[in-house]
DNA sequence: TAAATATAGTTGACTTATCAACCATATTGG
DNA sequence: CCAATATGGTTGATAAGTCAACTATATTTA
């Protein structure tokens, strides 16, 4: 990786921040923020998970999830159910209203991703995703390892 | 990109956040934050730039740069000089103290990047960086375009 | 050259995100 | 079984980052 000592985080951070800025504009008319969007998209595909699982899936702190999910519940897009097998935990679901929002948001997200990856062919995009997946898994592993040391 | 509609920002965001968390621990003994680190590394390579140029290079808002650079100046790691050709602007430099910090930080950053990219061979890493570069350039373009519309 | 516009930097209000401490319940191992 | 430990969720404090409004100087153009 030669001189690329700082670039990985420059790239990931930069792309992420541009994405947030863009989506934040797109989501404003829906009364949604760029931070709440990942929750809607994730719950659309995986019902009934709890906040910790969701936080890990999205690589964010569970405190963040607690607050964002509270907003989404207040807006009526997400509902919680106590998990009968573990009364500390909630099972999370989209409401009908929440579900109806997702297709549009998803389209916008696809559109943005397609736009910023013009310049790569389909095969390269697949490669990029595969490699980012490898890197993210590793990065999360180390982060969790560090937490266990404490 | 099939079903990958949300994943690019999941990956970039996730990798970025893990990196921040890791570097934040590493930098604590130096009295530095993960947010100030990019400035030290960037200035080590490119002296005499101004805050706007630096902000663009790092894909952050200039307000962020103003505040982080102020901290670094208070700590004695960065100094400003009024640009004689444009008295609105400052030219930014690392102090000797600032310069002496960089090699260690850089080593840590390289080490982290090497660790999270284990699983990719050298050729793949180069490919990854090249593709992320293409994507970031595009993402920044659109972001700037949007600003001009306003 | 004067007016219009653009650019550099700062600040206040706000969003996004983390960490640490905490409560309550679950799980594990003596 | 029960003590120790782990896990799910919440909250307060704080860091990271954006946006919009502003001041001051530069640049463009009519």
mmCIF file of C-alpha atoms (C1' of nucleotides) in Angstrom:
data_model
loop_
_atom_site.group_PDB
_atom_site.id
_atom_site.type_symbol
_atom_site.label_atom_id
_atom_site.label_comp_id
_atom_site.label_asym_id
_atom_site.label_seq_id
_atom_site.Cartn_x
_atom_site.Cartn_y
_atom_site.Cartn_z
ATOM 1 C CA UNK A 1 0.000 0.000 0.000
ATOM 2 C CA UNK A 2 3.074 2.254 -0.270
ATOM 3 C CA UNK A 3 2.216 5.865 0.475
ATOM 4 C CA UNK A 4 -1.460 5.205 1.116
ATOM 5 C CA UNK A 5 -1.108 5.404 4.854
ATOM 6 C CA UNK A 6 -3.885 7.920 5.359
ATOM 7 C CA UNK A 7 -5.972 7.533 2.274
ATOM 8 C CA UNK A 8 -8.289 4.726 3.248
ATOM 9 C CA UNK A 9 -9.960 6.843 5.884
ATOM 10 C CA UNK A 10 -9.829 9.886 3.639
ATOM 11 C CA UNK A 11 -11.782 7.929 1.048
ATOM 12 C CA UNK A 12 -14.233 6.199 3.342
ATOM 13 C CA UNK A 13 -14.821 9.348 5.363
ATOM 14 C CA UNK A 14 -15.134 11.550 2.306
ATOM 15 C CA UNK A 15 -17.526 9.295 0.449
ATOM 16 C CA UNK A 16 -19.588 8.802 3.579
ATOM 17 C CA UNK A 17 -19.869 12.514 4.297
ATOM 18 C CA UNK A 18 -20.854 13.329 0.717
ATOM 19 C CA UNK A 19 -23.498 10.625 0.896
ATOM 20 C CA UNK A 20 -24.880 11.993 4.154
ATOM 21 C CA UNK A 21 -25.056 15.508 2.746
ATOM 22 C CA UNK A 22 -26.865 14.311 -0.370
ATOM 23 C CA UNK A 23 -29.320 12.033 1.406
ATOM 24 C CA UNK A 24 -30.030 14.653 4.002
ATOM 25 C CA UNK A 25 -31.400 16.924 1.242
ATOM 26 C CA UNK A 26 -33.369 14.101 -0.318
ATOM 27 C CA UNK A 27 -34.905 13.029 2.982
ATOM 28 C CA UNK A 28 -35.873 16.458 4.241
ATOM 29 C CA UNK A 29 -39.246 16.467 2.424
ATOM 30 C CA UNK A 30 -40.092 13.184 4.157
ATOM 31 C CA UNK A 31 -39.289 14.635 7.575
ATOM 32 C CA UNK A 32 -36.414 12.173 7.868
ATOM 33 C CA UNK A 33 -32.736 12.644 8.634
ATOM 34 C CA UNK A 34 -29.767 10.944 7.025
ATOM 35 C CA UNK A 35 -29.110 9.200 10.329
ATOM 36 C CA UNK A 36 -32.509 7.525 10.538
ATOM 37 C CA UNK A 37 -32.489 6.274 6.962
ATOM 38 C CA UNK A 38 -30.245 3.216 7.557
ATOM 39 C CA UNK A 39 -32.696 1.962 10.177
ATOM 40 C CA UNK A 40 -35.649 2.070 7.839
ATOM 41 C CA UNK A 41 -33.738 0.295 5.106
ATOM 42 C CA UNK A 42 -32.364 -2.343 7.459
ATOM 43 C CA UNK A 43 -35.723 -3.090 9.096
ATOM 44 C CA UNK A 44 -37.376 -3.410 5.724
ATOM 45 C CA UNK A 45 -35.243 -6.470 5.123
ATOM 46 C CA UNK A 46 -34.925 -7.863 8.586
ATOM 47 C CA UNK A 47 -37.916 -7.628 10.871
ATOM 48 C CA UNK A 48 -37.953 -8.397 14.550
ATOM 49 C CA UNK A 49 -34.318 -7.750 15.410
ATOM 50 C CA UNK A 50 -33.370 -5.907 18.572
ATOM 51 C CA UNK A 51 -31.482 -2.639 18.999
ATOM 52 C CA UNK A 52 -28.135 -4.207 19.766
ATOM 53 C CA UNK A 53 -28.236 -6.463 16.746
ATOM 54 C CA UNK A 54 -29.213 -3.554 14.569
ATOM 55 C CA UNK A 55 -26.449 -1.383 15.990
ATOM 56 C CA UNK A 56 -23.859 -4.035 15.210
ATOM 57 C CA UNK A 57 -25.220 -4.538 11.731
ATOM 58 C CA UNK A 58 -24.928 -0.794 11.079
ATOM 59 C CA UNK A 59 -21.617 -0.368 12.968
ATOM 60 C CA UNK A 60 -22.978 2.322 15.232
ATOM 61 C CA UNK A 61 -23.131 2.701 18.991
ATOM 62 C CA UNK A 62 -26.288 1.359 20.613
ATOM 63 C CA UNK A 63 -26.887 4.783 22.197
ATOM 64 C CA UNK A 64 -27.219 6.216 18.713
ATOM 65 C CA UNK A 65 -29.700 3.525 17.758
ATOM 66 C CA UNK A 66 -31.772 4.110 20.876
ATOM 67 C CA UNK A 67 -32.178 7.770 20.008
ATOM 68 C CA UNK A 68 -32.767 7.416 16.282
ATOM 69 C CA UNK A 69 -35.278 4.627 16.799
ATOM 70 C CA UNK A 70 -37.101 6.717 19.362
ATOM 71 C CA UNK A 71 -37.521 9.454 16.754
ATOM 72 C CA UNK A 72 -38.771 6.970 14.183
ATOM 73 C CA UNK A 73 -41.252 5.581 16.691
ATOM 74 C CA UNK A 74 -42.476 9.062 17.551
ATOM 75 C CA UNK A 75 -43.002 9.626 13.834
ATOM 76 C CA UNK A 76 -44.934 6.388 13.596
ATOM 77 C CA UNK A 77 -42.590 4.611 11.209
ATOM 78 C CA UNK A 78 -41.220 2.010 13.618
ATOM 79 C CA UNK A 79 -42.816 0.001 16.411
ATOM 80 C CA UNK A 80 -41.355 -2.040 19.263
ATOM 81 C CA UNK A 81 -42.613 -5.223 20.849
ATOM 82 C CA UNK A 82 -41.223 -6.741 24.023
ATOM 83 C CA UNK A 83 -39.429 -9.977 23.198
ATOM 84 C CA UNK A 84 -41.180 -12.708 25.184
ATOM 85 C CA UNK A 85 -37.979 -14.726 25.319
ATOM 86 C CA UNK A 86 -35.975 -11.837 26.818
ATOM 87 C CA UNK A 87 -38.024 -9.112 28.404
ATOM 88 C CA UNK A 88 -35.069 -6.717 28.392
ATOM 89 C CA UNK A 89 -35.129 -6.656 24.629
ATOM 90 C CA UNK A 90 -37.482 -5.250 22.032
ATOM 91 C CA UNK A 91 -38.292 -6.659 18.666
ATOM 92 C CA UNK A 92 -38.322 -3.911 16.078
ATOM 93 C CA UNK A 93 -40.710 -3.607 13.160
ATOM 94 C CA UNK A 94 -41.635 -1.081 10.520
ATOM 95 C CA UNK A 95 -45.231 0.114 10.642
ATOM 96 C CA UNK A 96 -47.249 0.052 7.426
ATOM 97 C CA UNK A 97 -46.465 3.738 7.145
ATOM 98 C CA UNK A 98 -42.778 2.979 7.557
ATOM 99 C CA UNK A 99 -42.872 0.280 4.933
ATOM 100 C CA UNK A 100 -44.551 2.568 2.459
ATOM 101 C CA UNK A 101 -41.643 4.996 2.748
ATOM 102 C CA UNK A 102 -38.876 2.570 1.933
ATOM 103 C CA UNK A 103 -39.235 2.008 -1.823
ATOM 104 C CA UNK A 104 -38.760 5.695 -2.616
ATOM 105 C CA UNK A 105 -35.830 6.140 -0.264
ATOM 106 C CA UNK A 106 -34.280 3.013 -1.598
ATOM 107 C CA UNK A 107 -34.580 4.296 -5.135
ATOM 108 C CA UNK A 108 -32.817 7.504 -4.177
ATOM 109 C CA UNK A 109 -30.045 5.578 -2.493
ATOM 110 C CA UNK A 110 -29.585 3.306 -5.502
ATOM 111 C CA UNK A 111 -29.553 6.316 -7.739
ATOM 112 C CA UNK A 112 -26.867 8.059 -5.693
ATOM 113 C CA UNK A 113 -24.723 4.944 -5.533
ATOM 114 C CA UNK A 114 -25.086 4.409 -9.240
ATOM 115 C CA UNK A 115 -24.094 7.991 -9.921
ATOM 116 C CA UNK A 116 -20.977 8.080 -7.801
ATOM 117 C CA UNK A 117 -19.803 4.723 -9.152
ATOM 118 C CA UNK A 118 -20.082 5.746 -12.781
ATOM 119 C CA UNK A 119 -16.537 5.332 -13.942
ATOM 120 C CA UNK A 120 -16.482 1.745 -12.728
ATOM 121 C CA UNK A 121 -17.916 -1.103 -14.766
ATOM 122 C CA UNK A 122 -20.274 -3.666 -13.245
ATOM 123 C CA UNK A 123 -17.511 -6.118 -12.537
ATOM 124 C CA UNK A 124 -15.435 -3.489 -10.783
ATOM 125 C CA UNK A 125 -18.385 -2.428 -8.647
ATOM 126 C CA UNK A 126 -18.860 -6.007 -7.498
ATOM 127 C CA UNK A 127 -15.173 -6.224 -6.714
ATOM 128 C CA UNK A 128 -15.302 -2.969 -4.777
ATOM 129 C CA UNK A 129 -18.228 -4.187 -2.683
ATOM 130 C CA UNK A 130 -16.570 -7.508 -2.021
ATOM 131 C CA UNK A 131 -13.349 -5.848 -0.890
ATOM 132 C CA UNK A 132 -15.120 -3.303 1.306
ATOM 133 C CA UNK A 133 -16.973 -6.181 2.909
ATOM 134 C CA UNK A 134 -13.704 -7.915 3.750
ATOM 135 C CA UNK A 135 -12.275 -4.705 5.200
ATOM 136 C CA UNK A 136 -15.348 -3.814 7.243
ATOM 137 C CA UNK A 137 -15.540 -7.261 8.805
ATOM 138 C CA UNK A 138 -11.910 -6.999 9.860
ATOM 139 C CA UNK A 139 -12.294 -3.476 11.197
ATOM 140 C CA UNK A 140 -15.312 -4.469 13.279
ATOM 141 C CA UNK A 141 -13.500 -7.524 14.655
ATOM 142 C CA UNK A 142 -10.657 -5.404 15.963
ATOM 143 C CA UNK A 143 -13.019 -2.840 17.412
ATOM 144 C CA UNK A 144 -14.890 -5.542 19.333
ATOM 145 C CA UNK A 145 -11.650 -7.147 20.455
ATOM 146 C CA UNK A 146 -10.561 -3.851 21.937
ATOM 147 C CA UNK A 147 -13.809 -3.481 23.828
ATOM 148 C CA UNK A 148 -13.368 -6.927 25.397
ATOM 149 C CA UNK A 149 -9.904 -6.036 26.683
ATOM 150 C CA UNK A 150 -11.325 -3.328 28.910
ATOM 151 C CA UNK B 1 -24.891 -3.493 -8.223
ATOM 152 C CA UNK B 2 -28.117 -5.487 -7.763
ATOM 153 C CA UNK B 3 -29.232 -5.475 -4.133
ATOM 154 C CA UNK B 4 -26.367 -3.279 -2.944
ATOM 155 C CA UNK B 5 -28.510 -0.190 -2.780
ATOM 156 C CA UNK B 6 -27.544 0.740 0.748
ATOM 157 C CA UNK B 7 -24.276 -1.041 1.233
ATOM 158 C CA UNK B 8 -21.800 1.470 -0.106
ATOM 159 C CA UNK B 9 -22.569 3.902 2.681
ATOM 160 C CA UNK B 10 -22.819 1.070 5.173
ATOM 161 C CA UNK B 11 -19.283 0.080 4.233
ATOM 162 C CA UNK B 12 -17.745 3.519 3.991
ATOM 163 C CA UNK B 13 -19.478 4.701 7.143
ATOM 164 C CA UNK B 14 -18.665 1.550 9.070
ATOM 165 C CA UNK B 15 -15.012 1.458 8.111
ATOM 166 C CA UNK B 16 -14.674 5.143 8.819
ATOM 167 C CA UNK B 17 -16.266 4.907 12.252
ATOM 168 C CA UNK B 18 -14.120 1.933 13.251
ATOM 169 C CA UNK B 19 -11.044 3.841 12.134
ATOM 170 C CA UNK B 20 -12.042 6.881 14.159
ATOM 171 C CA UNK B 21 -12.631 4.780 17.260
ATOM 172 C CA UNK B 22 -9.271 3.071 16.901
ATOM 173 C CA UNK B 23 -7.284 6.200 16.170
ATOM 174 C CA UNK B 24 -8.997 8.055 18.957
ATOM 175 C CA UNK B 25 -7.510 5.557 21.449
ATOM 176 C CA UNK B 26 -4.097 5.734 19.814
ATOM 177 C CA UNK B 27 -4.034 9.523 19.805
ATOM 178 C CA UNK B 28 -5.248 10.083 23.346
ATOM 179 C CA UNK B 29 -1.728 9.815 24.864
ATOM 180 C CA UNK B 30 -0.595 12.563 22.483
ATOM 181 C CA UNK B 31 -3.437 14.836 23.563
ATOM 182 C CA UNK B 32 -4.854 14.635 20.058
ATOM 183 C CA UNK B 33 -8.290 13.741 18.727
ATOM 184 C CA UNK B 34 -9.138 11.604 15.732
ATOM 185 C CA UNK B 35 -10.538 14.698 14.052
ATOM 186 C CA UNK B 36 -7.308 16.681 14.213
ATOM 187 C CA UNK B 37 -5.141 13.863 12.925
ATOM 188 C CA UNK B 38 -5.945 14.322 9.204
ATOM 189 C CA UNK B 39 -4.771 17.928 9.414
ATOM 190 C CA UNK B 40 -1.374 17.001 10.816
ATOM 191 C CA UNK B 41 -0.886 14.324 8.193
ATOM 192 C CA UNK B 42 -2.014 16.551 5.346
ATOM 193 C CA UNK B 43 0.146 19.505 6.381
ATOM 194 C CA UNK B 44 3.157 17.273 6.722
ATOM 195 C CA UNK B 45 2.985 16.723 2.986
ATOM 196 C CA UNK B 46 1.666 20.032 1.787
ATOM 197 C CA UNK B 47 2.858 23.145 3.561
ATOM 198 C CA UNK B 48 1.453 26.606 3.105
ATOM 199 C CA UNK B 49 -2.068 25.755 1.976
ATOM 200 C CA UNK B 50 -5.050 27.665 3.304
ATOM 201 C CA UNK B 51 -8.047 26.434 5.260
ATOM 202 C CA UNK B 52 -10.404 26.195 2.333
ATOM 203 C CA UNK B 53 -8.000 24.189 0.230
ATOM 204 C CA UNK B 54 -7.371 21.885 3.146
ATOM 205 C CA UNK B 55 -11.089 21.473 3.786
ATOM 206 C CA UNK B 56 -11.685 20.478 0.189
ATOM 207 C CA UNK B 57 -8.769 18.083 0.209
ATOM 208 C CA UNK B 58 -10.197 16.406 3.327
ATOM 209 C CA UNK B 59 -13.849 16.646 2.216
ATOM 210 C CA UNK B 60 -14.940 18.458 5.354
ATOM 211 C CA UNK B 61 -16.742 21.712 5.947
ATOM 212 C CA UNK B 62 -14.498 24.730 6.382
ATOM 213 C CA UNK B 63 -16.159 25.425 9.751
ATOM 214 C CA UNK B 64 -14.809 22.109 10.978
ATOM 215 C CA UNK B 65 -11.342 22.987 9.760
ATOM 216 C CA UNK B 66 -11.418 26.381 11.428
ATOM 217 C CA UNK B 67 -12.174 24.792 14.778
ATOM 218 C CA UNK B 68 -9.782 21.851 14.552
ATOM 219 C CA UNK B 69 -6.941 24.055 13.353
ATOM 220 C CA UNK B 70 -7.564 26.461 16.194
ATOM 221 C CA UNK B 71 -7.100 23.597 18.654
ATOM 222 C CA UNK B 72 -3.899 22.493 16.942
ATOM 223 C CA UNK B 73 -2.572 26.048 17.055
ATOM 224 C CA UNK B 74 -3.419 26.352 20.746
ATOM 225 C CA UNK B 75 -1.477 23.127 21.288
ATOM 226 C CA UNK B 76 1.443 24.546 19.363
ATOM 227 C CA UNK B 77 1.438 21.998 16.547
ATOM 228 C CA UNK B 78 0.286 24.286 13.745
ATOM 229 C CA UNK B 79 1.002 27.910 12.887
ATOM 230 C CA UNK B 80 -0.691 30.383 10.545
ATOM 231 C CA UNK B 81 0.825 33.142 8.452
ATOM 232 C CA UNK B 82 -1.173 35.776 6.616
ATOM 233 C CA UNK B 83 -0.871 35.217 2.875
ATOM 234 C CA UNK B 84 0.666 38.388 1.449
ATOM 235 C CA UNK B 85 -1.088 37.797 -1.852
ATOM 236 C CA UNK B 86 -4.511 37.540 -0.229
ATOM 237 C CA UNK B 87 -4.805 39.002 3.207
ATOM 238 C CA UNK B 88 -8.091 37.190 3.866
ATOM 239 C CA UNK B 89 -6.257 33.892 3.771
ATOM 240 C CA UNK B 90 -3.746 32.178 6.007
ATOM 241 C CA UNK B 91 -0.947 29.896 5.007
ATOM 242 C CA UNK B 92 -0.790 26.904 7.299
ATOM 243 C CA UNK B 93 2.338 25.193 8.568
ATOM 244 C CA UNK B 94 3.299 22.564 11.069
ATOM 245 C CA UNK B 95 5.593 23.767 13.839
ATOM 246 C CA UNK B 96 8.730 21.744 14.570
ATOM 247 C CA UNK B 97 6.773 20.204 17.409
ATOM 248 C CA UNK B 98 3.980 19.327 15.015
ATOM 249 C CA UNK B 99 6.386 17.780 12.545
ATOM 250 C CA UNK B 100 7.967 15.643 15.231
ATOM 251 C CA UNK B 101 4.576 14.107 15.984
ATOM 252 C CA UNK B 102 3.749 12.951 12.503
ATOM 253 C CA UNK B 103 6.030 9.936 11.955
ATOM 254 C CA UNK B 104 4.572 8.064 14.920
ATOM 255 C CA UNK B 105 0.976 8.849 14.039
ATOM 256 C CA UNK B 106 1.630 7.902 10.467
ATOM 257 C CA UNK B 107 3.037 4.570 11.565
ATOM 258 C CA UNK B 108 -0.092 3.863 13.579
ATOM 259 C CA UNK B 109 -2.300 4.780 10.660
ATOM 260 C CA UNK B 110 -0.335 2.562 8.270
ATOM 261 C CA UNK B 111 -0.509 -0.235 10.762
ATOM 262 C CA UNK B 112 -4.277 0.055 11.146
ATOM 263 C CA UNK B 113 -4.810 0.178 7.402
ATOM 264 C CA UNK B 114 -2.560 -2.797 6.900
ATOM 265 C CA UNK B 115 -4.428 -4.751 9.538
ATOM 266 C CA UNK B 116 -7.930 -4.121 8.249
ATOM 267 C CA UNK B 117 -6.883 -4.887 4.668
ATOM 268 C CA UNK B 118 -5.364 -8.227 5.503
ATOM 269 C CA UNK B 119 -7.422 -10.555 3.406
ATOM 270 C CA UNK B 120 -6.631 -8.545 0.293
ATOM 271 C CA UNK B 121 -3.407 -9.027 -1.639
ATOM 272 C CA UNK B 122 -1.252 -6.072 -2.704
ATOM 273 C CA UNK B 123 -2.798 -5.881 -6.131
ATOM 274 C CA UNK B 124 -6.304 -5.854 -4.712
ATOM 275 C CA UNK B 125 -5.406 -3.092 -2.268
ATOM 276 C CA UNK B 126 -4.155 -0.957 -5.131
ATOM 277 C CA UNK B 127 -7.354 -1.656 -7.026
ATOM 278 C CA UNK B 128 -9.442 -0.767 -3.989
ATOM 279 C CA UNK B 129 -7.664 2.558 -3.575
ATOM 280 C CA UNK B 130 -7.963 3.363 -7.250
ATOM 281 C CA UNK B 131 -11.687 2.651 -7.253
ATOM 282 C CA UNK B 132 -12.340 4.601 -4.066
ATOM 283 C CA UNK B 133 -10.492 7.500 -5.617
ATOM 284 C CA UNK B 134 -12.783 7.411 -8.657
ATOM 285 C CA UNK B 135 -15.867 7.274 -6.428
ATOM 286 C CA UNK B 136 -14.773 10.058 -4.079
ATOM 287 C CA UNK B 137 -13.996 12.406 -6.942
ATOM 288 C CA UNK B 138 -17.466 11.838 -8.359
ATOM 289 C CA UNK B 139 -19.179 12.233 -5.003
ATOM 290 C CA UNK B 140 -17.393 15.524 -4.348
ATOM 291 C CA UNK B 141 -18.275 16.827 -7.793
ATOM 292 C CA UNK B 142 -21.964 16.291 -7.214
ATOM 293 C CA UNK B 143 -21.798 17.821 -3.772
ATOM 294 C CA UNK B 144 -20.158 20.941 -5.156
ATOM 295 C CA UNK B 145 -22.616 21.069 -8.024
ATOM 296 C CA UNK B 146 -25.467 21.059 -5.547
ATOM 297 C CA UNK B 147 -23.939 23.926 -3.595
ATOM 298 C CA UNK B 148 -23.697 26.027 -6.745
ATOM 299 C CA UNK B 149 -27.386 25.543 -7.512
ATOM 300 C CA UNK B 150 -28.403 27.330 -4.348
ATOM 301 C "C1'" DT C 1 -13.739 52.277 -11.982
ATOM 302 C "C1'" DA C 2 -17.818 51.166 -9.432
ATOM 303 C "C1'" DA C 3 -21.076 47.555 -8.655
ATOM 304 C "C1'" DA C 4 -21.830 42.770 -8.522
ATOM 305 C "C1'" DT C 5 -20.128 38.594 -7.307
ATOM 306 C "C1'" DA C 6 -16.925 35.294 -5.365
ATOM 307 C "C1'" DT C 7 -13.813 33.642 -1.805
ATOM 308 C "C1'" DA C 8 -11.380 33.105 3.084
ATOM 309 C "C1'" DG C 9 -12.396 32.645 7.538
ATOM 310 C "C1'" DT C 10 -15.428 32.786 11.913
ATOM 311 C "C1'" DT C 11 -19.374 31.821 14.748
ATOM 312 C "C1'" DG C 12 -23.924 29.933 16.521
ATOM 313 C "C1'" DA C 13 -27.238 26.464 16.194
ATOM 314 C "C1'" DC C 14 -27.905 22.050 15.080
ATOM 315 C "C1'" DT C 15 -27.178 16.925 13.679
ATOM 316 C "C1'" DT C 16 -24.536 12.758 13.949
ATOM 317 C "C1'" DA C 17 -22.055 9.721 16.807
ATOM 318 C "C1'" DT C 18 -19.385 7.996 20.792
ATOM 319 C "C1'" DC C 19 -18.321 6.764 25.555
ATOM 320 C "C1'" DA C 20 -19.282 5.784 30.229
ATOM 321 C "C1'" DA C 21 -22.376 4.994 33.875
ATOM 322 C "C1'" DC C 22 -26.396 3.046 34.970
ATOM 323 C "C1'" DC C 23 -30.738 -0.171 35.629
ATOM 324 C "C1'" DA C 24 -32.886 -4.408 34.763
ATOM 325 C "C1'" DT C 25 -32.927 -8.980 33.312
ATOM 326 C "C1'" DA C 26 -30.306 -13.322 31.521
ATOM 327 C "C1'" DT C 27 -26.840 -16.675 31.617
ATOM 328 C "C1'" DT C 28 -23.033 -19.201 33.476
ATOM 329 C "C1'" DG C 29 -20.228 -21.761 36.632
ATOM 330 C "C1'" DG C 30 -19.188 -23.033 41.544
ATOM 331 C "C1'" DC D 1 -29.343 -22.598 43.651
ATOM 332 C "C1'" DC D 2 -27.078 -18.257 43.801
ATOM 333 C "C1'" DA D 3 -23.110 -15.313 42.960
ATOM 334 C "C1'" DA D 4 -20.643 -13.503 39.212
ATOM 335 C "C1'" DT D 5 -20.855 -11.960 34.867
ATOM 336 C "C1'" DA D 6 -22.914 -10.755 30.465
ATOM 337 C "C1'" DT D 7 -26.395 -8.462 27.719
ATOM 338 C "C1'" DG D 8 -30.313 -5.041 26.235
ATOM 339 C "C1'" DG D 9 -31.580 -0.597 26.667
ATOM 340 C "C1'" DT D 10 -31.423 4.436 28.435
ATOM 341 C "C1'" DT D 11 -29.314 8.768 29.605
ATOM 342 C "C1'" DG D 12 -25.830 12.644 30.176
ATOM 343 C "C1'" DA D 13 -21.672 14.530 28.642
ATOM 344 C "C1'" DT D 14 -18.918 15.351 24.896
ATOM 345 C "C1'" DA D 15 -16.701 14.902 20.201
ATOM 346 C "C1'" DA D 16 -17.222 15.164 15.138
ATOM 347 C "C1'" DG D 17 -19.308 17.446 11.500
ATOM 348 C "C1'" DT D 18 -22.741 20.462 8.870
ATOM 349 C "C1'" DC D 19 -25.238 24.554 7.500
ATOM 350 C "C1'" DA D 20 -26.298 29.285 7.291
ATOM 351 C "C1'" DA D 21 -25.285 33.918 8.306
ATOM 352 C "C1'" DC D 22 -21.835 37.141 8.705
ATOM 353 C "C1'" DT D 23 -17.382 40.132 8.007
ATOM 354 C "C1'" DA D 24 -13.794 41.339 5.179
ATOM 355 C "C1'" DT D 25 -11.156 41.232 1.157
ATOM 356 C "C1'" DA D 26 -10.625 39.822 -4.010
ATOM 357 C "C1'" DT D 27 -12.122 39.359 -8.583
ATOM 358 C "C1'" DT D 28 -15.048 40.076 -12.437
ATOM 359 C "C1'" DT D 29 -17.704 42.699 -15.495
ATOM 360 C "C1'" DA D 30 -20.660 46.430 -17.189
#
